[in-house]
């Protein structure tokens, strides 16, 4: 039984998931958006940031997201930024399929992450990711444009947003350009922590 296709992102209250410029991706604004995840024990362990950390519901959600993911798909913009920022042991620990026009051999990292570069579209990347994931889920890791392509193609089953008490004012909006005429959402759950509000929805065709 094939798993679900989902995405899980942090989003500002005004709807942005990243700054416009890749150079600002690890800047102060983005760090404020992601500040809920940095103290979590599982996140710290996965990135080898040291011992300790918080162990509440936020930490459980980080762990559950990681454990359900059998493969990931991302766009070239996200990969380019991450290639510079991720530690040598990239945090995915699964196959990752990068949607790109660049032809490149698979790039294997210590710890189990292998990046595969897919040159013939989002559907092919998803087929390959499903095969790699087995009965686990496929995560569309980002960035915003890649997530939107999968949403508009009707290929997303579920998504979660960690809504952070941060305002961006400008940047990359999660749903900028969504085909609202064909996408309908059904609430699954809402969970509030001291840091963020976690919103989960299933997606169906309108």
CSV table of C-alpha atoms in Angstrom, one decimal:
chain,number,residue,atom,x,y,z
A,1,UNK,CA,0.0,0.0,0.0
A,2,UNK,CA,1.6,3.3,-1.1
A,3,UNK,CA,1.9,6.0,1.4
A,4,UNK,CA,0.7,9.6,1.3
A,5,UNK,CA,2.3,12.5,-0.5
A,6,UNK,CA,2.5,15.4,1.9
A,7,UNK,CA,4.4,18.6,2.8
A,8,UNK,CA,5.2,20.1,6.2
A,9,UNK,CA,6.4,23.7,6.5
A,10,UNK,CA,6.7,26.6,8.9
A,11,UNK,CA,4.8,29.7,7.8
A,12,UNK,CA,4.6,33.3,9.1
A,13,UNK,CA,1.2,34.8,10.1
A,14,UNK,CA,1.2,36.7,6.9
A,15,UNK,CA,1.6,33.6,4.7
A,16,UNK,CA,5.3,33.5,3.9
A,17,UNK,CA,7.6,30.4,4.2
A,18,UNK,CA,10.9,31.9,3.1
A,19,UNK,CA,12.6,35.2,2.2
A,20,UNK,CA,12.7,36.1,-1.5
A,21,UNK,CA,16.5,36.1,-1.7
A,22,UNK,CA,18.4,32.8,-1.4
A,23,UNK,CA,21.1,34.8,0.4
A,24,UNK,CA,18.7,35.6,3.2
A,25,UNK,CA,17.6,32.0,3.6
A,26,UNK,CA,19.6,31.6,6.8
A,27,UNK,CA,19.1,35.2,7.9
A,28,UNK,CA,17.5,36.6,11.0
A,29,UNK,CA,14.0,36.6,9.6
A,30,UNK,CA,14.1,33.0,8.6
A,31,UNK,CA,15.7,32.0,11.9
A,32,UNK,CA,12.8,33.6,13.7
A,33,UNK,CA,10.4,31.6,11.6
A,34,UNK,CA,12.1,28.4,12.4
A,35,UNK,CA,12.9,29.1,16.0
A,36,UNK,CA,10.3,26.7,17.3
A,37,UNK,CA,12.2,23.7,15.9
A,38,UNK,CA,15.8,24.5,16.9
A,39,UNK,CA,15.3,23.6,20.6
A,40,UNK,CA,13.6,20.3,19.9
A,41,UNK,CA,15.6,17.2,21.1
A,42,UNK,CA,14.9,15.1,18.0
A,43,UNK,CA,16.0,18.0,15.7
A,44,UNK,CA,19.2,18.5,17.6
A,45,UNK,CA,20.0,14.8,17.6
A,46,UNK,CA,19.3,14.5,13.9
A,47,UNK,CA,21.6,17.4,13.0
A,48,UNK,CA,24.1,16.4,15.7
A,49,UNK,CA,23.8,19.8,17.4
A,50,UNK,CA,24.5,18.3,20.8
A,51,UNK,CA,22.7,16.6,23.6
A,52,UNK,CA,19.5,17.7,25.4
A,53,UNK,CA,16.6,19.7,24.1
A,54,UNK,CA,12.8,20.0,24.6
A,55,UNK,CA,10.7,16.9,24.5
A,56,UNK,CA,7.1,18.2,24.3
A,57,UNK,CA,4.5,17.9,21.6
A,58,UNK,CA,6.6,20.0,19.2
A,59,UNK,CA,9.4,17.5,19.5
A,60,UNK,CA,6.9,14.6,18.9
A,61,UNK,CA,5.7,16.3,15.7
A,62,UNK,CA,9.3,16.7,14.4
A,63,UNK,CA,9.9,13.0,15.1
A,64,UNK,CA,6.7,11.8,13.5
A,65,UNK,CA,7.3,13.8,10.4
A,66,UNK,CA,10.8,12.4,10.1
A,67,UNK,CA,9.7,8.8,10.8
A,68,UNK,CA,6.8,8.8,8.3
A,69,UNK,CA,9.0,10.0,5.4
A,70,UNK,CA,10.5,7.3,3.2
A,71,UNK,CA,11.7,9.7,0.5
A,72,UNK,CA,11.7,13.4,-0.3
A,73,UNK,CA,11.3,15.6,-3.4
A,74,UNK,CA,12.6,19.1,-3.6
A,75,UNK,CA,13.2,21.8,-6.2
A,76,UNK,CA,16.6,23.0,-7.4
A,77,UNK,CA,16.4,26.3,-5.5
A,78,UNK,CA,16.0,24.5,-2.2
A,79,UNK,CA,18.8,22.1,-3.1
A,80,UNK,CA,21.2,24.9,-4.0
A,81,UNK,CA,20.6,26.6,-0.7
A,82,UNK,CA,20.8,23.4,1.3
A,83,UNK,CA,23.9,22.2,-0.4
A,84,UNK,CA,25.8,25.1,1.2
A,85,UNK,CA,24.0,25.0,4.5
A,86,UNK,CA,23.4,21.3,5.4
A,87,UNK,CA,26.0,19.5,7.5
A,88,UNK,CA,28.0,16.8,5.8
A,89,UNK,CA,25.4,14.3,7.1
A,90,UNK,CA,22.4,15.9,5.4
A,91,UNK,CA,19.3,15.6,7.7
A,92,UNK,CA,17.1,13.5,5.4
A,93,UNK,CA,18.6,10.0,5.9
A,94,UNK,CA,16.5,8.8,2.8
A,95,UNK,CA,16.6,9.2,-0.9
A,96,UNK,CA,15.9,12.8,-2.1
A,97,UNK,CA,14.8,13.5,-5.6
A,98,UNK,CA,15.7,17.0,-6.9
A,99,UNK,CA,13.6,18.3,-9.7
A,100,UNK,CA,16.0,20.1,-12.0
A,101,UNK,CA,17.1,20.6,-15.6
A,102,UNK,CA,20.7,19.9,-14.5
A,103,UNK,CA,22.1,16.5,-15.4
A,104,UNK,CA,24.1,15.2,-12.5
A,105,UNK,CA,25.1,11.8,-11.0
A,106,UNK,CA,23.5,10.9,-7.7
A,107,UNK,CA,25.2,12.5,-4.7
A,108,UNK,CA,25.6,10.3,-1.7
A,109,UNK,CA,26.1,11.8,1.7
A,110,UNK,CA,27.2,10.2,5.0
A,111,UNK,CA,24.2,9.0,7.1
A,112,UNK,CA,22.0,7.6,4.4
A,113,UNK,CA,21.0,10.6,2.3
A,114,UNK,CA,21.3,10.2,-1.5
A,115,UNK,CA,20.3,13.0,-3.8
A,116,UNK,CA,19.0,11.9,-7.2
A,117,UNK,CA,18.6,14.6,-10.0
A,118,UNK,CA,15.4,14.2,-12.1
A,119,UNK,CA,15.3,16.0,-15.4
A,120,UNK,CA,11.8,15.1,-16.7
A,121,UNK,CA,9.3,16.7,-14.4
A,122,UNK,CA,7.5,16.5,-11.1
A,123,UNK,CA,5.5,13.5,-12.0
A,124,UNK,CA,8.6,11.4,-12.7
A,125,UNK,CA,10.2,12.6,-9.5
A,126,UNK,CA,7.2,11.5,-7.5
A,127,UNK,CA,7.0,8.1,-9.2
A,128,UNK,CA,10.7,7.5,-8.3
A,129,UNK,CA,10.2,8.8,-4.8
A,130,UNK,CA,7.2,6.5,-4.2
A,131,UNK,CA,9.2,3.5,-5.4
A,132,UNK,CA,12.0,4.5,-3.0
A,133,UNK,CA,9.6,5.2,-0.1
A,134,UNK,CA,7.8,1.8,-0.2
A,135,UNK,CA,4.9,1.9,2.3
A,136,UNK,CA,6.2,5.1,3.9
A,137,UNK,CA,5.1,8.6,2.9
A,138,UNK,CA,6.7,11.0,0.3
A,139,UNK,CA,7.5,14.5,1.6
A,140,UNK,CA,7.5,17.4,-0.8
A,141,UNK,CA,10.3,19.2,1.0
A,142,UNK,CA,10.1,22.5,-0.9
A,143,UNK,CA,10.6,25.2,-1.8
A,144,UNK,CA,7.4,27.1,-2.3
A,145,UNK,CA,7.3,26.9,-6.1
A,146,UNK,CA,7.8,23.1,-6.1
A,147,UNK,CA,5.1,22.6,-3.4
A,148,UNK,CA,2.7,24.7,-5.4
A,149,UNK,CA,3.4,22.7,-8.6
A,150,UNK,CA,2.4,19.5,-6.7
A,151,UNK,CA,-0.7,21.2,-5.2
A,152,UNK,CA,-1.9,22.5,-8.5
A,153,UNK,CA,-1.3,19.1,-10.2
A,154,UNK,CA,-3.5,17.4,-7.6
A,155,UNK,CA,-0.7,15.3,-6.3
A,156,UNK,CA,-0.8,16.3,-2.6
A,157,UNK,CA,-2.8,14.2,-0.1
A,158,UNK,CA,-2.1,16.1,3.1
A,159,UNK,CA,-0.1,19.0,4.5
A,160,UNK,CA,0.8,20.5,7.8
A,161,UNK,CA,1.7,24.1,8.6
A,162,UNK,CA,3.6,25.2,11.8
A,163,UNK,CA,2.1,28.7,12.0
A,164,UNK,CA,4.7,30.9,13.7
A,165,UNK,CA,4.1,34.3,15.5
A,166,UNK,CA,6.3,36.1,12.9
A,167,UNK,CA,5.6,38.6,10.2
A,168,UNK,CA,7.6,38.7,7.0
A,169,UNK,CA,6.0,41.5,5.0
A,170,UNK,CA,7.5,40.1,1.8
A,171,UNK,CA,9.1,36.9,0.5
A,172,UNK,CA,7.8,33.6,-0.9
A,173,UNK,CA,4.2,33.0,-0.1
A,174,UNK,CA,3.1,29.4,0.3
A,175,UNK,CA,0.0,29.6,-1.8
A,176,UNK,CA,0.9,32.3,-4.3
A,177,UNK,CA,-0.6,31.2,-7.6
A,178,UNK,CA,-2.6,28.3,-6.2
A,179,UNK,CA,-5.4,27.0,-8.5
A,180,UNK,CA,-8.2,27.5,-5.9
A,181,UNK,CA,-10.8,26.4,-8.4
A,182,UNK,CA,-9.6,22.8,-8.1
A,183,UNK,CA,-8.3,22.5,-4.6
A,184,UNK,CA,-10.4,21.9,-1.5
A,185,UNK,CA,-9.2,21.4,2.0
A,186,UNK,CA,-10.6,19.4,5.0
A,187,UNK,CA,-9.3,20.1,8.5
A,188,UNK,CA,-7.7,17.1,10.2
A,189,UNK,CA,-6.4,18.6,13.5
A,190,UNK,CA,-5.1,21.8,15.2
A,191,UNK,CA,-2.5,21.6,17.9
A,192,UNK,CA,-1.2,24.6,19.8
A,193,UNK,CA,2.1,24.7,21.6
A,194,UNK,CA,3.9,27.5,23.4
A,195,UNK,CA,5.8,28.4,20.2
A,196,UNK,CA,3.5,27.7,17.2
A,197,UNK,CA,0.1,26.4,16.1
A,198,UNK,CA,0.2,23.2,14.0
A,199,UNK,CA,-2.5,22.9,11.4
A,200,UNK,CA,-3.1,19.8,9.4
A,201,UNK,CA,-5.4,19.4,6.3
A,202,UNK,CA,-6.2,16.7,3.8
A,203,UNK,CA,-6.4,17.9,0.2
A,204,UNK,CA,-9.1,16.8,-2.3
A,205,UNK,CA,-10.1,17.9,-5.8
A,206,UNK,CA,-12.9,20.5,-5.7
